mmCIF file of C-alpha atoms in Angstrom:
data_model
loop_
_atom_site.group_PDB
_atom_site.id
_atom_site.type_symbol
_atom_site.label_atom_id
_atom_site.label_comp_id
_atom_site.label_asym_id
_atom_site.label_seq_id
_atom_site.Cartn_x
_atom_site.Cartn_y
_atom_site.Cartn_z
ATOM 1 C CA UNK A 1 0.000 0.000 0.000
ATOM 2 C CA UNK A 2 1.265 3.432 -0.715
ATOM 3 C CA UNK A 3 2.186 5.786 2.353
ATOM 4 C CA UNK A 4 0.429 9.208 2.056
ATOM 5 C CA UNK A 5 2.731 10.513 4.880
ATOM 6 C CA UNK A 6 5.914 9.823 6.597
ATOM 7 C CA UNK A 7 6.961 11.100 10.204
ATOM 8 C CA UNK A 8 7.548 9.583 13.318
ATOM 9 C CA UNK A 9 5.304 8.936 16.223
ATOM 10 C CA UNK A 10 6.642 10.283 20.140
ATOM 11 C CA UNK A 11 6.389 8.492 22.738
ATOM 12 C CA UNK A 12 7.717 10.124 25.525
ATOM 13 C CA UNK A 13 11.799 10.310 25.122
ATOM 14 C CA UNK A 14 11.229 7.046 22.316
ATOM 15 C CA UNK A 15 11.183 8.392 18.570
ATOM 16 C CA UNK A 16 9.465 5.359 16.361
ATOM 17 C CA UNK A 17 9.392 6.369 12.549
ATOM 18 C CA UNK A 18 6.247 5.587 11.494
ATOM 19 C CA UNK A 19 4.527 5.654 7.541
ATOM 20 C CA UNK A 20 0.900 6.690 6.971
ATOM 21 C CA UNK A 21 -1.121 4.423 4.478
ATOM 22 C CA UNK A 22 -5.244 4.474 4.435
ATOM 23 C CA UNK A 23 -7.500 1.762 5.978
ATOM 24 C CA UNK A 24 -10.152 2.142 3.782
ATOM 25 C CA UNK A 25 -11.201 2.251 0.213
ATOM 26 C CA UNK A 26 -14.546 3.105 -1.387
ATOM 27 C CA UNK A 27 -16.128 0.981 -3.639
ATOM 28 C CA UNK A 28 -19.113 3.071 -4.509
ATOM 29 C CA UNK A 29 -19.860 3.465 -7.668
ATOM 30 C CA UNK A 30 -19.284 6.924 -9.258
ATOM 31 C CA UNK A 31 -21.235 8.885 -12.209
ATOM 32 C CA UNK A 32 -19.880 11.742 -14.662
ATOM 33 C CA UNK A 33 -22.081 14.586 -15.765
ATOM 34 C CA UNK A 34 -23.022 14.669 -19.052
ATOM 35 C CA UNK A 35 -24.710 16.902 -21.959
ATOM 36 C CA UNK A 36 -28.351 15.213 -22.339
ATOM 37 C CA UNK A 37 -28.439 16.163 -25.815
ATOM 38 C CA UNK A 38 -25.301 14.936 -27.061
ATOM 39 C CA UNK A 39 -23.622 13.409 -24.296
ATOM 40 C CA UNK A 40 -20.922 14.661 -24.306
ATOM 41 C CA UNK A 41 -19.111 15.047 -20.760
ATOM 42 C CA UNK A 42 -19.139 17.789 -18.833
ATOM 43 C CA UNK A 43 -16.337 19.206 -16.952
ATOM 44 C CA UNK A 44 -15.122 21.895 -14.516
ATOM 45 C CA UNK A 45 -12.810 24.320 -15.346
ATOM 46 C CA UNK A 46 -11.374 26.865 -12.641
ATOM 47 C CA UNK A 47 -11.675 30.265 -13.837
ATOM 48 C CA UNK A 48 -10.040 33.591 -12.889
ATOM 49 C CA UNK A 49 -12.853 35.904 -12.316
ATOM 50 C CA UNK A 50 -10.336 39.168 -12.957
ATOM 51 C CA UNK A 51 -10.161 38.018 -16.568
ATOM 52 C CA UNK A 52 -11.869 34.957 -17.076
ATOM 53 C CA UNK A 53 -8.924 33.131 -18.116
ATOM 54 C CA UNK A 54 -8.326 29.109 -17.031
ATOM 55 C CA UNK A 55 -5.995 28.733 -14.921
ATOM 56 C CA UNK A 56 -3.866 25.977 -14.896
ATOM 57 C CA UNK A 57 -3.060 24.009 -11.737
ATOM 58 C CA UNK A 58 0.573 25.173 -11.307
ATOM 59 C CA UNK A 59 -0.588 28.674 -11.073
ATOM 60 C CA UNK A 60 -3.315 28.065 -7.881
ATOM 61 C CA UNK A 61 -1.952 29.143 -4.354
ATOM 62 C CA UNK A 62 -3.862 29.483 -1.211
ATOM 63 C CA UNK A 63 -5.610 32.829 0.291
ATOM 64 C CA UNK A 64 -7.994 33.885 3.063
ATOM 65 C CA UNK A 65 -10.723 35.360 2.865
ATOM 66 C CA UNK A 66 -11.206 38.225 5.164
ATOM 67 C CA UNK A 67 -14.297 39.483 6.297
ATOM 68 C CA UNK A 68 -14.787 42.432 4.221
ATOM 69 C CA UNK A 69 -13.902 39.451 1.149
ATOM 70 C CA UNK A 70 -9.897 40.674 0.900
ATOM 71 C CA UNK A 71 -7.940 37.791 -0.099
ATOM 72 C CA UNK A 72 -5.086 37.318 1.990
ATOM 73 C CA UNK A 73 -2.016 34.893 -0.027
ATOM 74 C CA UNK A 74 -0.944 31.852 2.273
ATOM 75 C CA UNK A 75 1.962 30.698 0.605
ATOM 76 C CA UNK A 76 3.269 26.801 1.648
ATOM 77 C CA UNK A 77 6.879 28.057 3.372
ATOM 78 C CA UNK A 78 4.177 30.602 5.545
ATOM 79 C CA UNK A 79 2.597 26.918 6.517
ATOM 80 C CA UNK A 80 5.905 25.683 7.037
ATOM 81 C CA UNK A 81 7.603 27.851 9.044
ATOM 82 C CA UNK A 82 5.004 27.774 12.173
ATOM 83 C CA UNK A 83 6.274 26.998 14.975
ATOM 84 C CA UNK A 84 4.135 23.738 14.926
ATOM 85 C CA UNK A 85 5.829 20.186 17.003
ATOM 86 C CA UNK A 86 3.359 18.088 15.333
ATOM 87 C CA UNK A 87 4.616 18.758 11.384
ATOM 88 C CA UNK A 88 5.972 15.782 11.279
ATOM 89 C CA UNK A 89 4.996 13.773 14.615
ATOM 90 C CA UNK A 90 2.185 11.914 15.840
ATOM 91 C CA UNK A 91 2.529 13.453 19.129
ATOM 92 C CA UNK A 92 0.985 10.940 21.813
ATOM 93 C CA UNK A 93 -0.935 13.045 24.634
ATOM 94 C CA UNK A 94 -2.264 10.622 26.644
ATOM 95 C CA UNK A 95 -3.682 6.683 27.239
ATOM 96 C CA UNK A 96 -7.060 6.345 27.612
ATOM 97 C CA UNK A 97 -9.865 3.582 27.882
ATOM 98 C CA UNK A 98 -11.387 3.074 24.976
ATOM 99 C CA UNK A 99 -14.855 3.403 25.928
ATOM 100 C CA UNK A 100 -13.901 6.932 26.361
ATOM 101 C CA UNK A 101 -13.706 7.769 22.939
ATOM 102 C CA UNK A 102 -16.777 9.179 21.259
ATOM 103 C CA UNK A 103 -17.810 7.098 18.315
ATOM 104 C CA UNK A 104 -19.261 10.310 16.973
ATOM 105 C CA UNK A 105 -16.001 11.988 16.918
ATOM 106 C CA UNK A 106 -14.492 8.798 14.753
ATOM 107 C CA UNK A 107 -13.075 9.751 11.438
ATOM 108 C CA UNK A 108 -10.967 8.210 8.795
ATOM 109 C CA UNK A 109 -9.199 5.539 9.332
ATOM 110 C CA UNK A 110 -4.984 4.824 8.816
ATOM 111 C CA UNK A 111 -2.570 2.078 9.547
ATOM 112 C CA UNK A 112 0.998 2.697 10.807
ATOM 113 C CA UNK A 113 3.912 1.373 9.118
ATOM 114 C CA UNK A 114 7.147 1.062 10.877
ATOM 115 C CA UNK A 115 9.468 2.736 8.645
ATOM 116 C CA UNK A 116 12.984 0.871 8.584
ATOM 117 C CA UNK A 117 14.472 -1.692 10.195
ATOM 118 C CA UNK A 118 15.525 0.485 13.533
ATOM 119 C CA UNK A 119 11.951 1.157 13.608
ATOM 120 C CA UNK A 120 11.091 -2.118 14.391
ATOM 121 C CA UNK A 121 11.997 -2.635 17.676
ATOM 122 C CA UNK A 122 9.970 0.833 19.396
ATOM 123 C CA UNK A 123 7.232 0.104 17.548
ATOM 124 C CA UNK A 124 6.544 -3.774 18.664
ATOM 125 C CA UNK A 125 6.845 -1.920 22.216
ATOM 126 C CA UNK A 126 4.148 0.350 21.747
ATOM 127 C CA UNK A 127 2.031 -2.404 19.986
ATOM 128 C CA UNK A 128 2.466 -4.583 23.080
ATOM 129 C CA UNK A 129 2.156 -1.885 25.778
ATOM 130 C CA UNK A 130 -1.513 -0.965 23.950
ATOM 131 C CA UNK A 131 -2.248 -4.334 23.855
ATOM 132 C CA UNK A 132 -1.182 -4.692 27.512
ATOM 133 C CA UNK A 133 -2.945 -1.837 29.374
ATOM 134 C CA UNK A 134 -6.210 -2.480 27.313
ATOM 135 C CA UNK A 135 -5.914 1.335 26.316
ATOM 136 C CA UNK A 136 -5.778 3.398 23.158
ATOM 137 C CA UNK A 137 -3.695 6.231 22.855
ATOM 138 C CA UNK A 138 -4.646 9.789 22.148
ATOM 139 C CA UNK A 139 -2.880 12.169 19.736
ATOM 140 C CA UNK A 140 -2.094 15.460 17.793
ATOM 141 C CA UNK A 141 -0.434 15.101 14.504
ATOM 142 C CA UNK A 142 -0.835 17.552 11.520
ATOM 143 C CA UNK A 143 -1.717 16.216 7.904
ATOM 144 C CA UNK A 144 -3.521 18.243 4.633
ATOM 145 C CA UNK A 145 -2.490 21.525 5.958
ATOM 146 C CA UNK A 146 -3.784 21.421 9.570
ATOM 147 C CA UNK A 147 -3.569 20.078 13.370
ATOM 148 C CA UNK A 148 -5.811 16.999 13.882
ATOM 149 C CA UNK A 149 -6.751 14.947 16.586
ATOM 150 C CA UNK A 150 -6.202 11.013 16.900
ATOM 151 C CA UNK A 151 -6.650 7.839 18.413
ATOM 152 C CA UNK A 152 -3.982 4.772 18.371
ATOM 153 C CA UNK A 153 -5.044 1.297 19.081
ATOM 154 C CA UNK A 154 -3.698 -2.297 17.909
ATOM 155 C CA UNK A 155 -5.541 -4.233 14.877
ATOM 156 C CA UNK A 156 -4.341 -7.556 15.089
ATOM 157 C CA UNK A 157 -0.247 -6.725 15.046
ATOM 158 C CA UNK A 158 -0.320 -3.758 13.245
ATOM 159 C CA UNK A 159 -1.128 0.290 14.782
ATOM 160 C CA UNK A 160 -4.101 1.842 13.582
ATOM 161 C CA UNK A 161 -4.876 5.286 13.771
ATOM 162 C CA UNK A 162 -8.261 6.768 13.731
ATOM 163 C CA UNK A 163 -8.579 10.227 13.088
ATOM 164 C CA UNK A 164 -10.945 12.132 15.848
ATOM 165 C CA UNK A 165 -12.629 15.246 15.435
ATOM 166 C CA UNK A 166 -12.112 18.011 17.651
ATOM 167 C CA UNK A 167 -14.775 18.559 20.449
ATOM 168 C CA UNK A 168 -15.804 21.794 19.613
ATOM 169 C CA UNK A 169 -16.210 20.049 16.029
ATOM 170 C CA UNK A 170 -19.718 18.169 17.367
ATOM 171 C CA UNK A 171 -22.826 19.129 17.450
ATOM 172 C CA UNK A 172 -25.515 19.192 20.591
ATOM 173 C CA UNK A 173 -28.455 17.349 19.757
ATOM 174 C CA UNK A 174 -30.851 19.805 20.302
ATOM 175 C CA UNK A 175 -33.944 19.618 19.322
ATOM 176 C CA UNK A 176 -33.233 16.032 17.557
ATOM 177 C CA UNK A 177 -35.319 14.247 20.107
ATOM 178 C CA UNK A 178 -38.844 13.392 19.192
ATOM 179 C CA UNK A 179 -41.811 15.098 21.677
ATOM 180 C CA UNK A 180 -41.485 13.864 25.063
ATOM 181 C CA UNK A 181 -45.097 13.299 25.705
ATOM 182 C CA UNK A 182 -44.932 9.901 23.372
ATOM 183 C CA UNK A 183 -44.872 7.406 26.683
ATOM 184 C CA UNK A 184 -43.635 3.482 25.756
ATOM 185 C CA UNK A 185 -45.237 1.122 28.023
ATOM 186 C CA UNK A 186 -43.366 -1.722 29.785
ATOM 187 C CA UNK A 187 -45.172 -4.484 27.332
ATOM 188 C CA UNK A 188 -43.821 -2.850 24.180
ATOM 189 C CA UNK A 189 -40.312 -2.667 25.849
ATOM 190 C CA UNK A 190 -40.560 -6.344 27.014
ATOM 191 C CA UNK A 191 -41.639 -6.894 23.164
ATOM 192 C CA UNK A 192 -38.519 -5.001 21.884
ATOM 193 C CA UNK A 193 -36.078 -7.139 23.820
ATOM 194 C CA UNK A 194 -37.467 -10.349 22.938
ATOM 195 C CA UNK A 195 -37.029 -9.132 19.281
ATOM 196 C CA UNK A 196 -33.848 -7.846 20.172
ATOM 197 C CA UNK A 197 -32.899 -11.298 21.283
ATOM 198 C CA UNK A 198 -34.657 -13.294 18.852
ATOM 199 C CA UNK A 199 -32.521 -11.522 15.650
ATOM 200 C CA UNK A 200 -29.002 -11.901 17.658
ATOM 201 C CA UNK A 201 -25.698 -11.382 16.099
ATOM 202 C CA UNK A 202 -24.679 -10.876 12.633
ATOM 203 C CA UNK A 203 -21.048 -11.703 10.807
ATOM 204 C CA UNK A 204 -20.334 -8.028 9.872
ATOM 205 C CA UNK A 205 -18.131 -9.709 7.006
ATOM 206 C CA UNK A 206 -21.595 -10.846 5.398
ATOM 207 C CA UNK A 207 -22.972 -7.771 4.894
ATOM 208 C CA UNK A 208 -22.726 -6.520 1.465
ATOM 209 C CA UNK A 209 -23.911 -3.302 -0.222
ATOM 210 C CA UNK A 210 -26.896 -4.382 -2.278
ATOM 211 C CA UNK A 211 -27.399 -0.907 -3.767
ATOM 212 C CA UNK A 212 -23.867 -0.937 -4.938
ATOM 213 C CA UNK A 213 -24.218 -4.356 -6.621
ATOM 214 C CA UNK A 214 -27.517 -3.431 -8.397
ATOM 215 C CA UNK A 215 -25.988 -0.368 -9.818
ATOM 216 C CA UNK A 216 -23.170 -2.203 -11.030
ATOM 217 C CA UNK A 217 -25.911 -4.995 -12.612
ATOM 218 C CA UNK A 218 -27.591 -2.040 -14.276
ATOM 219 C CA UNK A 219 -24.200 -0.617 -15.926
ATOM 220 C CA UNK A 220 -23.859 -4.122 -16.985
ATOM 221 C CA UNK A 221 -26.843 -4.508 -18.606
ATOM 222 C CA UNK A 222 -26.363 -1.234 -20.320
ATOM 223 C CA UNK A 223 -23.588 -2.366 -21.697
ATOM 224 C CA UNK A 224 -24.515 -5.576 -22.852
ATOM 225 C CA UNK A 225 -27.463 -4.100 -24.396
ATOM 226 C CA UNK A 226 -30.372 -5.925 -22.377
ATOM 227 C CA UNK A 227 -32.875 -4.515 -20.936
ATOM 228 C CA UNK A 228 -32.484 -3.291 -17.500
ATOM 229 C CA UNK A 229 -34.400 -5.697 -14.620
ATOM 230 C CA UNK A 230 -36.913 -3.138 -12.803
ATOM 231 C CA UNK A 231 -37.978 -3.359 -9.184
ATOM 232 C CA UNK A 232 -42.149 -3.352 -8.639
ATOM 233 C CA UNK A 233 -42.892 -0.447 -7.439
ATOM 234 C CA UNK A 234 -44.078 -0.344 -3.706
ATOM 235 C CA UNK A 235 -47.248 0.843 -2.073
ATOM 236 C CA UNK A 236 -46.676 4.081 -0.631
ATOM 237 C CA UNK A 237 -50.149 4.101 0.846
ATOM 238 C CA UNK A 238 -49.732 5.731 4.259
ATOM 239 C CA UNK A 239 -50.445 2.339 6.574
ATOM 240 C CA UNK A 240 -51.839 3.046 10.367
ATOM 241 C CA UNK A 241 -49.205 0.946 12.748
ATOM 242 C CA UNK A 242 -50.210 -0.843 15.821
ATOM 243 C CA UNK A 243 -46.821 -0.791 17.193
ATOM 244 C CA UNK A 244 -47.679 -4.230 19.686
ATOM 245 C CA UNK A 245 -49.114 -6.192 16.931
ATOM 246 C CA UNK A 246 -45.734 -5.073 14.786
ATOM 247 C CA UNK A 247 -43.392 -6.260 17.576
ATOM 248 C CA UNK A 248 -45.541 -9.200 18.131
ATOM 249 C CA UNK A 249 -45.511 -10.159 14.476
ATOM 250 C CA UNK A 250 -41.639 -9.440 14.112
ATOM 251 C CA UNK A 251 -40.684 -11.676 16.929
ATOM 252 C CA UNK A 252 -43.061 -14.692 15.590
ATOM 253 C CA UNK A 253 -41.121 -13.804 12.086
ATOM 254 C CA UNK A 254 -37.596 -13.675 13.966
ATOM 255 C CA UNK A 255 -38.021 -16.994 15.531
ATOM 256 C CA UNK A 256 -39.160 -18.660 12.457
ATOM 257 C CA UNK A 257 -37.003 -17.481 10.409
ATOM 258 C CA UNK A 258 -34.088 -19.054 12.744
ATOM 259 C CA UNK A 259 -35.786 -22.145 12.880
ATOM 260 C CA UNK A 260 -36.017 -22.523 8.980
ATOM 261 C CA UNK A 261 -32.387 -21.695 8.898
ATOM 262 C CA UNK A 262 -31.253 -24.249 11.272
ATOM 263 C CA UNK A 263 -33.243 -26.653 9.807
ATOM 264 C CA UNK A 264 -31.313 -29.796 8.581
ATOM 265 C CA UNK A 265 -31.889 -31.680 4.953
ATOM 266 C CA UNK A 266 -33.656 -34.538 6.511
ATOM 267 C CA UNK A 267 -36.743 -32.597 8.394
ATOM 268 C CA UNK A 268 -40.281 -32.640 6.776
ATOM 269 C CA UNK A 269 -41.498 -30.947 4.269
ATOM 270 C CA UNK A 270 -44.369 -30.231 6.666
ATOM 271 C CA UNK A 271 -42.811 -28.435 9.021
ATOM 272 C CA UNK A 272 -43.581 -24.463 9.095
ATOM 273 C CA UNK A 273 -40.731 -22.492 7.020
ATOM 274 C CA UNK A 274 -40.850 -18.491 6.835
ATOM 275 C CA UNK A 275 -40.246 -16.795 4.353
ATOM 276 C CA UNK A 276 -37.730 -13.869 4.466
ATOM 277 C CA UNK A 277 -37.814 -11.090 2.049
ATOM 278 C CA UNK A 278 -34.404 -9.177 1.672
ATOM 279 C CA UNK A 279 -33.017 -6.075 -0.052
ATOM 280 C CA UNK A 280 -32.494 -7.523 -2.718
ATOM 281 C CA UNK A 281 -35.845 -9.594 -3.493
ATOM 282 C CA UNK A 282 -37.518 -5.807 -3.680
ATOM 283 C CA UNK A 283 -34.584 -4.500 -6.205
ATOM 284 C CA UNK A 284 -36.392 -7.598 -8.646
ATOM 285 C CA UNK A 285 -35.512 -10.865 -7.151
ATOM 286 C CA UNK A 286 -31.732 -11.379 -7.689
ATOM 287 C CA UNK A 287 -30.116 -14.147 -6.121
ATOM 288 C CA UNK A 288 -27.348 -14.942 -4.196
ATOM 289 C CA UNK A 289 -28.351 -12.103 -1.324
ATOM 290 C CA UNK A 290 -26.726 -13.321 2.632
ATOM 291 C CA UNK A 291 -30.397 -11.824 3.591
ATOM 292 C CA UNK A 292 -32.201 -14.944 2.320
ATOM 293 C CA UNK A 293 -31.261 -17.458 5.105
ATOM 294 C CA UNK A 294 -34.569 -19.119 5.569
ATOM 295 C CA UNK A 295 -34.971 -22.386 3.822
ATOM 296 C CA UNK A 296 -38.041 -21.703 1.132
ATOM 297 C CA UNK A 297 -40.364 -24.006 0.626
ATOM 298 C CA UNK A 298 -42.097 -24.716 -2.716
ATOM 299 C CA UNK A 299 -44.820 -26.929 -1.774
ATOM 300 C CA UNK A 300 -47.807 -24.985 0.074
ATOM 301 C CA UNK A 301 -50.502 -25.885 2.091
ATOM 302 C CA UNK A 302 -52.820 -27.388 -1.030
ATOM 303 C CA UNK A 303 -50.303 -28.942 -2.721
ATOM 304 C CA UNK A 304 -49.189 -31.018 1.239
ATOM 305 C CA UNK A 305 -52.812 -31.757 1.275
ATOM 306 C CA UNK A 306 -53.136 -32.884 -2.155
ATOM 307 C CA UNK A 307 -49.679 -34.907 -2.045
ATOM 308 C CA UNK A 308 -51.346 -37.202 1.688
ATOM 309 C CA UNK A 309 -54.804 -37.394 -0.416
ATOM 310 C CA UNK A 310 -52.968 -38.698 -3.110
ATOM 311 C CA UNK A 311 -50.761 -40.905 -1.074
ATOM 312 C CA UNK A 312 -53.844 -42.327 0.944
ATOM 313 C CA UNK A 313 -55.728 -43.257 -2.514
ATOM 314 C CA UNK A 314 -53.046 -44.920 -3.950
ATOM 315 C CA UNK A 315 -52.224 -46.677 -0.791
ATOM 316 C CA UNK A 316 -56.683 -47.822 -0.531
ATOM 317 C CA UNK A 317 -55.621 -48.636 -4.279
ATOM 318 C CA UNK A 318 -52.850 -50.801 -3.451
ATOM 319 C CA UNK A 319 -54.959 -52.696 -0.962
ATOM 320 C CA UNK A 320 -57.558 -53.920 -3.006
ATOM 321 C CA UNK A 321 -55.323 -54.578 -5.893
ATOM 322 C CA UNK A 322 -53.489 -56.883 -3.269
ATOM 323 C CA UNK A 323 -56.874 -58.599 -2.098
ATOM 324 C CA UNK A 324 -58.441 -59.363 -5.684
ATOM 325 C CA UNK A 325 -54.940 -60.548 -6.437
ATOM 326 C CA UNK A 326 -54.962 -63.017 -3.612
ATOM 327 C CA UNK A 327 -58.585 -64.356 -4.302
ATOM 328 C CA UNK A 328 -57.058 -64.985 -8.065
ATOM 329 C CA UNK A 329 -54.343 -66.845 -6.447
ATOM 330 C CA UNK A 330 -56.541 -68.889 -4.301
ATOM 331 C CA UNK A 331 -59.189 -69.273 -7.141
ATOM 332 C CA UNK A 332 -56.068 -70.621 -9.295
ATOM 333 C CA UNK A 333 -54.646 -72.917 -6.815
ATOM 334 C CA UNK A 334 -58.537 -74.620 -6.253
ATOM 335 C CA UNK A 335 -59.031 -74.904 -10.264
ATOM 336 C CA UNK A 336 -55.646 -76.346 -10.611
ATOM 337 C CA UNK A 337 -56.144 -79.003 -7.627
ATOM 338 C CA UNK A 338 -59.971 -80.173 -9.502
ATOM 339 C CA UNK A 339 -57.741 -80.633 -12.813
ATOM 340 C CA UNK A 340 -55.739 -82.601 -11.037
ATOM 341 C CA UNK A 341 -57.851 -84.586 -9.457
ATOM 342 C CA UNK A 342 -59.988 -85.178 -12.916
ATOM 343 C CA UNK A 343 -56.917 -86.338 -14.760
ATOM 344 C CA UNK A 344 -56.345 -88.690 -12.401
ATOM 345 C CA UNK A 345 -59.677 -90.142 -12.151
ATOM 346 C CA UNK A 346 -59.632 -90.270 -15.880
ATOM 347 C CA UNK A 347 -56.799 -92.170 -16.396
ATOM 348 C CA UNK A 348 -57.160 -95.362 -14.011
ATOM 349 C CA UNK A 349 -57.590 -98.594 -15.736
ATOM 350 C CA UNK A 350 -60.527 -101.081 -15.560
ATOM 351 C CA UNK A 351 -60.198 -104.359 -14.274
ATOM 352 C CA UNK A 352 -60.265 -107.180 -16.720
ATOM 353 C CA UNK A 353 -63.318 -109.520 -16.600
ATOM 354 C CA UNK A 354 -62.018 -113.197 -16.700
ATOM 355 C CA UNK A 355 -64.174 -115.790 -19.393
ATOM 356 C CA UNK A 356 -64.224 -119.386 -18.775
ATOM 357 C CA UNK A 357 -62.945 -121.561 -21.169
#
């Protein structure tokens, strides 16, 4: 991975040179603006509004605006030359629990590199020491041009580095909260944690990004020349909720749905499987979604019923055919035994009359 900065991280009197690559990557999927009528594409081009000239990219500096809209030139040696320990250095400040942190204030997201072989050693220390205390460490560093806040903590053997916001950087909540005269009764809360426990965990490294993967089917299709799959649209009739019968419902739905899925090959086709709708199924019904875990059943109710009336005709069949069969039999055998008998009887010789001489 390539670094996107290079310094050293203090640790006290201990100097561990450190390299900066990202953690993260984005995988959305991005657009370019076009001309409808031609399509051609459509770009930006930075302007000087003194003469209306473009500019090119070598000529840009850096100004600020003052109040009265003066612009002021910041020139990079003016950013340079403040007095500034944290150019270069991850400065640590401080070890704290990590509950401590504010997930709000979490930003991007960085791994640290030891940088050289010396740099090995210090930084296995720190690693270890984290990893010992059960802390994370907080520090300043400066990167893009300005002071930032972070927090240090170990990701399997390697030092990550979140960036934090400041705290003057978050927002109160204020008026965020719904009315306070809705009231929840205990039911409904009893309700919510049986639903609660009924869904349990997830494997966060099953979770996809079905929107992502249905854009990228589209594109696809476009180019392919085929005709884009459409999702049915949904009724957006408003719908009055009773919020008990929804919990109620969702926990019957939770616990059937985790009884389909465990479920082995062998059960009966009879026993009740529920049927989970995911993301996907609503974006027209591609497969291969993680959300589809229930085992589906394609025979319904009518067709069970109509399989055991079947199987109990053919089984009254069966009998009968088995009971005329044996009366042939017997018939067969008593026929056979008269035959015998006549043949016999037929067959037997006469006694010879003796004549006198």
């Amino acid at each position: 991975m390539r670094s996107i900065w290079n310094g050293a991280i203090s640790f006290g009197l201990v100097s561990i040179p450190v390299k900066l690559v990202n953690a993260t990557e984005n995988h959305s999927v991005s657009f370019r603006q076009i001309h409808l009528t031609d399509g051609g594409r459509v770009r930006y081009r930075k302007v000087c509004e003194l003469d209306g000239e473009e500019v090119p990219a070598a000529e840009i500096g850096k100004a600020y605006e003052d109040a009265d809209g003066s612009m002021i030139p910041i020139t990079d040696e003016d950013l340079g030359s403040l007095p500034l320990p944290t150019a270069r250095t991850i400065e640590i400040v401080a070890f704290v629990p990590a509950d401590s942190i504010d997930p709000l204030q979490m930003d991007a997201a960085y791994y640290l590199s030891a940088n050289g072989v010396p740099a090995a050693k210090p930084y296995i220390l720190l690693r270890e020491a984290l990893k010992r205390s059960r802390k994370v460490a907080v520090a300043k560093y400066a990167l893009r041009g300005r002071e930032r806040l972070g927090m240090l903590r170990v990701v399997d053997d390697v030092i990550a580095m979140h960036g934090l916001l400041w705290p003057d950087e978050i927002r109160a909540p204020e008026r965020v909260a719904p009315d306070a005269g809705a009231k929840v009764r205990d039911a409904e809360l009893d309700l919510a944690d049986a639903l609660m426990a009924t869904l349990g965990e997830v494997d966060m490294d099953s979770l996809r990004d079905d929107y992502r993967e249905a854009v990228e089917e589209l594109v696809a299709a476009k180019i392919s020349g085929e005709v884009p799959r459409r999702a049915e649209p949904e009724d957006s009739g408003a719908k009055v909720l009773d919020l008990v019968a929804a919990l109620e419902s969702s926990v019957r739905a939770a616990k059937e749905a985790r009884a389909g899925g465990a479920r082995g090959e062998g059960d009966s086709e009879d026993a009740p499987v529920a049927k989970v709708t995911s993301m996907a199924d609503h974006k027209g019904g591609r497969s291969g979604s993680p959300a589809s875990g229930a085992k589906k059943s394609t025979a319904g109710p009518g067709r069970t019923t109509a399989k055991k009336t079947a199987a109990s005709r053919s089984a009254a069949s069966g009998a009968t055919a088995k009971k005329s069969a044996a009366k042939k039999a017997a018939a067969k055998k008593t026929t056979g035994k008269k035959t015998t008998a006549k043949k016999r009887t037929g067959t037997k010789s006469t006694p010879r009359r003796r004549t006198s001489a």
